[in-house]
């Protein structure tokens, strides 16, 4: 499915409680998926999006959903991608525009989901398409690039403290790296440092500031 196709379908459903257009059995299943954080499966139920294990959710971009209140204020950070497979690229400051991270950021459909009140009132809010190649997002693209290199430098600084130093949270203005793992934990090994540098897996996340910024930009 093309990103623009999904955008049209979701915009038609914006501000309408799920219960108003899902039959009772599907609604119950959908709310169960939302409670478990399975928003991708919810989108399968509501717009027919078939998710797979490919790098991008759409043919031409990435889907990002996030919990918010009924006014669109983000209530959580938003997952971007795991870092274990690219850790040495980060530590070597690989060109931002050649990274998996940039591919994930380049074109996004951001779908806020209001979970205010009873589950019967949960709904999609109007979605936002972010295309870093467009003039509207020039400053955002520059900031994300700056954040990327800043985070790369923070990671190296953390590991250079001692021969046993490990990674911890690294922040930019709009993105961050922090732990994302569950037992059994998955340690991260660096070929550059020739040792384990984290006892848990880590991931890039959008900070709430990112969602607030793109929402304000599109008002």
PDB file of C-alpha atoms in Angstrom:
ATOM      1  CA  UNK A   1       0.000   0.000   0.000  1.00  0.00           C
ATOM      2  CA  UNK A   2       1.216   3.514  -0.825  1.00  0.00           C
ATOM      3  CA  UNK A   3       1.558   5.971   2.041  1.00  0.00           C
ATOM      4  CA  UNK A   4      -0.847   8.409   0.362  1.00  0.00           C
ATOM      5  CA  UNK A   5      -3.505   5.667   0.040  1.00  0.00           C
ATOM      6  CA  UNK A   6      -3.328   4.952   3.769  1.00  0.00           C
ATOM      7  CA  UNK A   7      -3.441   8.665   4.561  1.00  0.00           C
ATOM      8  CA  UNK A   8      -6.725   9.071   2.661  1.00  0.00           C
ATOM      9  CA  UNK A   9      -8.304   6.072   4.424  1.00  0.00           C
ATOM     10  CA  UNK A  10      -7.209   7.166   7.892  1.00  0.00           C
ATOM     11  CA  UNK A  11      -8.278  10.786   7.378  1.00  0.00           C
ATOM     12  CA  UNK A  12     -11.789   9.548   6.557  1.00  0.00           C
ATOM     13  CA  UNK A  13     -11.887   7.801   9.946  1.00  0.00           C
ATOM     14  CA  UNK A  14     -10.301  10.630  11.959  1.00  0.00           C
ATOM     15  CA  UNK A  15     -12.213  11.790  15.049  1.00  0.00           C
ATOM     16  CA  UNK A  16     -14.717   8.925  14.741  1.00  0.00           C
ATOM     17  CA  UNK A  17     -14.700   6.442  17.669  1.00  0.00           C
ATOM     18  CA  UNK A  18     -13.710   2.932  16.560  1.00  0.00           C
ATOM     19  CA  UNK A  19     -17.012   1.583  17.910  1.00  0.00           C
ATOM     20  CA  UNK A  20     -18.919   3.671  15.352  1.00  0.00           C
ATOM     21  CA  UNK A  21     -17.566   1.805  12.336  1.00  0.00           C
ATOM     22  CA  UNK A  22     -16.272  -1.553  13.622  1.00  0.00           C
ATOM     23  CA  UNK A  23     -18.778  -4.318  14.304  1.00  0.00           C
ATOM     24  CA  UNK A  24     -18.890  -5.421  17.985  1.00  0.00           C
ATOM     25  CA  UNK A  25     -16.686  -8.497  17.561  1.00  0.00           C
ATOM     26  CA  UNK A  26     -14.054  -6.660  15.546  1.00  0.00           C
ATOM     27  CA  UNK A  27     -14.204  -3.690  17.942  1.00  0.00           C
ATOM     28  CA  UNK A  28     -13.482  -5.944  20.921  1.00  0.00           C
ATOM     29  CA  UNK A  29     -10.540  -7.522  19.080  1.00  0.00           C
ATOM     30  CA  UNK A  30      -9.259  -4.107  18.011  1.00  0.00           C
ATOM     31  CA  UNK A  31      -9.293  -2.717  21.559  1.00  0.00           C
ATOM     32  CA  UNK A  32      -7.472  -5.807  22.800  1.00  0.00           C
ATOM     33  CA  UNK A  33      -4.769  -5.209  20.199  1.00  0.00           C
ATOM     34  CA  UNK A  34      -4.512  -1.537  21.180  1.00  0.00           C
ATOM     35  CA  UNK A  35      -4.161  -2.420  24.856  1.00  0.00           C
ATOM     36  CA  UNK A  36      -1.270  -4.717  23.921  1.00  0.00           C
ATOM     37  CA  UNK A  37       0.334  -2.015  21.799  1.00  0.00           C
ATOM     38  CA  UNK A  38      -0.433  -3.809  18.526  1.00  0.00           C
ATOM     39  CA  UNK A  39      -1.462  -0.722  16.586  1.00  0.00           C
ATOM     40  CA  UNK A  40      -0.189  -2.223  13.335  1.00  0.00           C
ATOM     41  CA  UNK A  41      -2.719  -5.027  13.640  1.00  0.00           C
ATOM     42  CA  UNK A  42      -5.395  -2.449  14.386  1.00  0.00           C
ATOM     43  CA  UNK A  43      -4.571  -0.735  11.100  1.00  0.00           C
ATOM     44  CA  UNK A  44      -4.960  -4.068   9.339  1.00  0.00           C
ATOM     45  CA  UNK A  45      -8.488  -4.250  10.737  1.00  0.00           C
ATOM     46  CA  UNK A  46      -9.454  -0.670   9.904  1.00  0.00           C
ATOM     47  CA  UNK A  47      -7.745   0.162   6.590  1.00  0.00           C
ATOM     48  CA  UNK A  48      -6.594  -3.204   5.257  1.00  0.00           C
ATOM     49  CA  UNK A  49      -2.859  -2.531   5.619  1.00  0.00           C
ATOM     50  CA  UNK A  50      -0.871  -5.758   5.374  1.00  0.00           C
ATOM     51  CA  UNK A  51       2.272  -5.375   7.481  1.00  0.00           C
ATOM     52  CA  UNK A  52       5.352  -7.476   6.755  1.00  0.00           C
ATOM     53  CA  UNK A  53       8.976  -7.759   7.863  1.00  0.00           C
ATOM     54  CA  UNK A  54      10.232  -5.397   5.165  1.00  0.00           C
ATOM     55  CA  UNK A  55      12.259  -2.323   6.150  1.00  0.00           C
ATOM     56  CA  UNK A  56       9.347   0.043   5.483  1.00  0.00           C
ATOM     57  CA  UNK A  57       5.661  -0.402   6.346  1.00  0.00           C
ATOM     58  CA  UNK A  58       4.447   1.178   3.102  1.00  0.00           C
ATOM     59  CA  UNK A  59       5.853   0.845  -0.390  1.00  0.00           C
ATOM     60  CA  UNK A  60       7.180   4.382  -0.113  1.00  0.00           C
ATOM     61  CA  UNK A  61       7.386   5.253   3.553  1.00  0.00           C
ATOM     62  CA  UNK A  62       7.029   4.378   7.207  1.00  0.00           C
ATOM     63  CA  UNK A  63       3.998   4.189   9.510  1.00  0.00           C
ATOM     64  CA  UNK A  64       4.264   5.641  13.006  1.00  0.00           C
ATOM     65  CA  UNK A  65       1.445   5.522  15.554  1.00  0.00           C
ATOM     66  CA  UNK A  66       1.440   6.981  19.030  1.00  0.00           C
ATOM     67  CA  UNK A  67      -0.799   7.327  22.057  1.00  0.00           C
ATOM     68  CA  UNK A  68      -2.117  10.831  22.670  1.00  0.00           C
ATOM     69  CA  UNK A  69      -4.997  12.587  24.386  1.00  0.00           C
ATOM     70  CA  UNK A  70      -8.090  13.799  22.519  1.00  0.00           C
ATOM     71  CA  UNK A  71      -6.328  17.081  21.708  1.00  0.00           C
ATOM     72  CA  UNK A  72      -3.403  15.337  20.019  1.00  0.00           C
ATOM     73  CA  UNK A  73      -0.893  15.924  22.815  1.00  0.00           C
ATOM     74  CA  UNK A  74       1.567  12.977  22.733  1.00  0.00           C
ATOM     75  CA  UNK A  75       1.648  10.873  25.892  1.00  0.00           C
ATOM     76  CA  UNK A  76       4.577   8.603  25.003  1.00  0.00           C
ATOM     77  CA  UNK A  77       7.820   8.557  23.067  1.00  0.00           C
ATOM     78  CA  UNK A  78       7.588   6.784  19.688  1.00  0.00           C
ATOM     79  CA  UNK A  79       9.713   3.830  18.547  1.00  0.00           C
ATOM     80  CA  UNK A  80      11.767   4.211  15.349  1.00  0.00           C
ATOM     81  CA  UNK A  81      14.157   1.262  14.969  1.00  0.00           C
ATOM     82  CA  UNK A  82      16.473  -1.089  16.871  1.00  0.00           C
ATOM     83  CA  UNK A  83      20.185  -0.222  16.988  1.00  0.00           C
ATOM     84  CA  UNK A  84      21.947  -3.564  17.538  1.00  0.00           C
ATOM     85  CA  UNK A  85      22.480  -4.283  13.833  1.00  0.00           C
ATOM     86  CA  UNK A  86      23.819  -0.783  13.141  1.00  0.00           C
ATOM     87  CA  UNK A  87      25.775  -0.050  16.310  1.00  0.00           C
ATOM     88  CA  UNK A  88      29.189   0.104  14.632  1.00  0.00           C
ATOM     89  CA  UNK A  89      27.780   2.356  11.916  1.00  0.00           C
ATOM     90  CA  UNK A  90      26.750   4.759  14.665  1.00  0.00           C
ATOM     91  CA  UNK A  91      30.090   4.510  16.436  1.00  0.00           C
ATOM     92  CA  UNK A  92      31.913   5.228  13.164  1.00  0.00           C
ATOM     93  CA  UNK A  93      29.569   8.137  12.359  1.00  0.00           C
ATOM     94  CA  UNK A  94      28.351   6.684   9.077  1.00  0.00           C
ATOM     95  CA  UNK A  95      26.924   9.297   6.724  1.00  0.00           C
ATOM     96  CA  UNK A  96      23.429  10.066   8.014  1.00  0.00           C
ATOM     97  CA  UNK A  97      21.826   9.910   4.575  1.00  0.00           C
ATOM     98  CA  UNK A  98      23.169   6.394   3.983  1.00  0.00           C
ATOM     99  CA  UNK A  99      21.815   4.905   7.203  1.00  0.00           C
ATOM    100  CA  UNK A 100      18.850   2.676   7.923  1.00  0.00           C
ATOM    101  CA  UNK A 101      17.738   5.378  10.352  1.00  0.00           C
ATOM    102  CA  UNK A 102      17.444   7.977   7.577  1.00  0.00           C
ATOM    103  CA  UNK A 103      15.473   5.534   5.444  1.00  0.00           C
ATOM    104  CA  UNK A 104      13.047   5.168   8.367  1.00  0.00           C
ATOM    105  CA  UNK A 105      12.783   8.945   8.821  1.00  0.00           C
ATOM    106  CA  UNK A 106      12.669  10.104   5.214  1.00  0.00           C
ATOM    107  CA  UNK A 107       8.920   9.776   4.702  1.00  0.00           C
ATOM    108  CA  UNK A 108       6.542   9.103   7.582  1.00  0.00           C
ATOM    109  CA  UNK A 109       2.807   8.875   8.114  1.00  0.00           C
ATOM    110  CA  UNK A 110       2.255   9.850  11.740  1.00  0.00           C
ATOM    111  CA  UNK A 111      -1.048   8.558  13.131  1.00  0.00           C
ATOM    112  CA  UNK A 112      -1.976   9.816  16.632  1.00  0.00           C
ATOM    113  CA  UNK A 113      -4.437   7.564  18.468  1.00  0.00           C
ATOM    114  CA  UNK A 114      -6.568   9.124  21.183  1.00  0.00           C
ATOM    115  CA  UNK A 115      -7.058   6.803  24.146  1.00  0.00           C
ATOM    116  CA  UNK A 116      -8.840   9.313  26.348  1.00  0.00           C
ATOM    117  CA  UNK A 117     -11.786   8.011  28.345  1.00  0.00           C
ATOM    118  CA  UNK A 118     -13.472   4.646  27.923  1.00  0.00           C
ATOM    119  CA  UNK A 119     -12.278   2.336  25.141  1.00  0.00           C
ATOM    120  CA  UNK A 120     -15.558   3.038  23.332  1.00  0.00           C
ATOM    121  CA  UNK A 121     -14.298   6.600  22.744  1.00  0.00           C
ATOM    122  CA  UNK A 122     -10.846   5.721  21.376  1.00  0.00           C
ATOM    123  CA  UNK A 123     -10.164   6.969  17.848  1.00  0.00           C
ATOM    124  CA  UNK A 124      -7.645   8.020  15.230  1.00  0.00           C
ATOM    125  CA  UNK A 125      -6.913  11.735  15.076  1.00  0.00           C
ATOM    126  CA  UNK A 126      -5.982  13.445  11.774  1.00  0.00           C
ATOM    127  CA  UNK A 127      -2.709  11.984  10.523  1.00  0.00           C
ATOM    128  CA  UNK A 128       0.324  13.935   9.354  1.00  0.00           C
ATOM    129  CA  UNK A 129       2.584  13.109   6.430  1.00  0.00           C
ATOM    130  CA  UNK A 130       6.221  14.078   7.035  1.00  0.00           C
ATOM    131  CA  UNK A 131       8.436  14.182   3.932  1.00  0.00           C
ATOM    132  CA  UNK A 132      11.933  15.444   4.716  1.00  0.00           C
ATOM    133  CA  UNK A 133      12.507  16.352   1.059  1.00  0.00           C
ATOM    134  CA  UNK A 134       9.764  19.000   1.181  1.00  0.00           C
ATOM    135  CA  UNK A 135      10.538  22.675   1.985  1.00  0.00           C
ATOM    136  CA  UNK A 136       8.179  22.605   4.986  1.00  0.00           C
ATOM    137  CA  UNK A 137      10.489  20.120   6.689  1.00  0.00           C
ATOM    138  CA  UNK A 138      13.897  21.581   5.765  1.00  0.00           C
ATOM    139  CA  UNK A 139      14.658  22.713   9.317  1.00  0.00           C
ATOM    140  CA  UNK A 140      13.426  19.427  10.757  1.00  0.00           C
ATOM    141  CA  UNK A 141      15.694  17.467   8.409  1.00  0.00           C
ATOM    142  CA  UNK A 142      18.680  19.571   9.485  1.00  0.00           C
ATOM    143  CA  UNK A 143      17.865  19.040  13.156  1.00  0.00           C
ATOM    144  CA  UNK A 144      17.484  15.272  12.764  1.00  0.00           C
ATOM    145  CA  UNK A 145      20.862  15.116  11.017  1.00  0.00           C
ATOM    146  CA  UNK A 146      22.399  17.164  13.831  1.00  0.00           C
ATOM    147  CA  UNK A 147      20.745  14.927  16.427  1.00  0.00           C
ATOM    148  CA  UNK A 148      22.146  11.836  14.705  1.00  0.00           C
ATOM    149  CA  UNK A 149      25.778  12.977  14.793  1.00  0.00           C
ATOM    150  CA  UNK A 150      25.362  14.341  18.316  1.00  0.00           C
ATOM    151  CA  UNK A 151      24.086  10.948  19.488  1.00  0.00           C
ATOM    152  CA  UNK A 152      26.920   9.129  17.689  1.00  0.00           C
ATOM    153  CA  UNK A 153      29.410  11.313  19.563  1.00  0.00           C
ATOM    154  CA  UNK A 154      27.633  10.735  22.879  1.00  0.00           C
ATOM    155  CA  UNK A 155      27.840   6.964  22.414  1.00  0.00           C
ATOM    156  CA  UNK A 156      31.586   7.115  21.807  1.00  0.00           C
ATOM    157  CA  UNK A 157      32.085   9.432  24.775  1.00  0.00           C
ATOM    158  CA  UNK A 158      30.194   7.012  27.024  1.00  0.00           C
ATOM    159  CA  UNK A 159      32.324   4.049  25.917  1.00  0.00           C
ATOM    160  CA  UNK A 160      35.650   5.859  26.167  1.00  0.00           C
ATOM    161  CA  UNK A 161      35.302   6.501  29.899  1.00  0.00           C
ATOM    162  CA  UNK A 162      36.878   3.113  30.681  1.00  0.00           C
ATOM    163  CA  UNK A 163      37.527  -0.332  29.196  1.00  0.00           C
ATOM    164  CA  UNK A 164      34.349  -1.617  30.857  1.00  0.00           C
ATOM    165  CA  UNK A 165      32.103   1.383  30.195  1.00  0.00           C
ATOM    166  CA  UNK A 166      28.687   0.643  28.706  1.00  0.00           C
ATOM    167  CA  UNK A 167      26.049   2.600  26.838  1.00  0.00           C
ATOM    168  CA  UNK A 168      23.267   4.590  28.446  1.00  0.00           C
ATOM    169  CA  UNK A 169      20.614   6.985  27.152  1.00  0.00           C
ATOM    170  CA  UNK A 170      21.766   9.445  24.480  1.00  0.00           C
ATOM    171  CA  UNK A 171      19.567  12.417  23.591  1.00  0.00           C
ATOM    172  CA  UNK A 172      19.137  14.812  20.709  1.00  0.00           C
ATOM    173  CA  UNK A 173      16.448  17.481  20.398  1.00  0.00           C
ATOM    174  CA  UNK A 174      13.953  15.236  18.603  1.00  0.00           C
ATOM    175  CA  UNK A 175      15.370  11.686  18.818  1.00  0.00           C
ATOM    176  CA  UNK A 176      17.095   9.559  21.430  1.00  0.00           C
ATOM    177  CA  UNK A 177      18.586   6.109  21.970  1.00  0.00           C
ATOM    178  CA  UNK A 178      17.550   4.173  25.057  1.00  0.00           C
ATOM    179  CA  UNK A 179      16.962   0.579  26.133  1.00  0.00           C
ATOM    180  CA  UNK A 180      14.302  -1.541  24.448  1.00  0.00           C
ATOM    181  CA  UNK A 181      14.464  -5.152  25.547  1.00  0.00           C
ATOM    182  CA  UNK A 182      12.766  -7.865  27.558  1.00  0.00           C
ATOM    183  CA  UNK A 183      14.031 -11.029  29.185  1.00  0.00           C
ATOM    184  CA  UNK A 184      16.038 -12.845  28.041  1.00  0.00           C
ATOM    185  CA  UNK A 185      18.042  -9.694  27.309  1.00  0.00           C
ATOM    186  CA  UNK A 186      20.020  -9.279  24.090  1.00  0.00           C
ATOM    187  CA  UNK A 187      23.482  -7.818  24.634  1.00  0.00           C
ATOM    188  CA  UNK A 188      25.098  -5.576  22.007  1.00  0.00           C
ATOM    189  CA  UNK A 189      28.623  -6.375  20.803  1.00  0.00           C
ATOM    190  CA  UNK A 190      30.789  -3.820  19.011  1.00  0.00           C
ATOM    191  CA  UNK A 191      33.451  -4.894  16.537  1.00  0.00           C
ATOM    192  CA  UNK A 192      35.014  -1.461  16.881  1.00  0.00           C
ATOM    193  CA  UNK A 193      35.455  -1.742  20.648  1.00  0.00           C
ATOM    194  CA  UNK A 194      35.801  -5.551  20.483  1.00  0.00           C
ATOM    195  CA  UNK A 195      33.549  -6.119  23.498  1.00  0.00           C
ATOM    196  CA  UNK A 196      29.970  -6.053  24.716  1.00  0.00           C
ATOM    197  CA  UNK A 197      28.934  -2.455  25.138  1.00  0.00           C
ATOM    198  CA  UNK A 198      25.399  -2.963  26.457  1.00  0.00           C
ATOM    199  CA  UNK A 199      23.752  -5.806  28.351  1.00  0.00           C
ATOM    200  CA  UNK A 200      20.394  -4.927  26.747  1.00  0.00           C
ATOM    201  CA  UNK A 201      19.213  -4.066  23.252  1.00  0.00           C
ATOM    202  CA  UNK A 202      18.640  -0.402  22.453  1.00  0.00           C
ATOM    203  CA  UNK A 203      16.550   1.560  20.010  1.00  0.00           C
ATOM    204  CA  UNK A 204      16.009   4.973  18.481  1.00  0.00           C
ATOM    205  CA  UNK A 205      12.860   6.768  19.643  1.00  0.00           C
ATOM    206  CA  UNK A 206      11.181  10.016  18.695  1.00  0.00           C
ATOM    207  CA  UNK A 207      10.884  12.239  21.755  1.00  0.00           C
ATOM    208  CA  UNK A 208       7.542  13.907  22.459  1.00  0.00           C
ATOM    209  CA  UNK A 209       9.062  17.143  21.183  1.00  0.00           C
ATOM    210  CA  UNK A 210       9.111  15.691  17.660  1.00  0.00           C
ATOM    211  CA  UNK A 211       5.381  14.955  17.620  1.00  0.00           C
ATOM    212  CA  UNK A 212       4.606  18.372  19.102  1.00  0.00           C
ATOM    213  CA  UNK A 213       6.771  20.059  16.468  1.00  0.00           C
ATOM    214  CA  UNK A 214       5.219  18.381  13.417  1.00  0.00           C
ATOM    215  CA  UNK A 215       1.714  18.890  14.820  1.00  0.00           C
ATOM    216  CA  UNK A 216       2.306  22.617  15.324  1.00  0.00           C
ATOM    217  CA  UNK A 217       3.889  22.864  11.867  1.00  0.00           C
ATOM    218  CA  UNK A 218       0.732  21.439  10.288  1.00  0.00           C
ATOM    219  CA  UNK A 219      -1.823  23.522  12.197  1.00  0.00           C
TER     220      UNK A 219
END
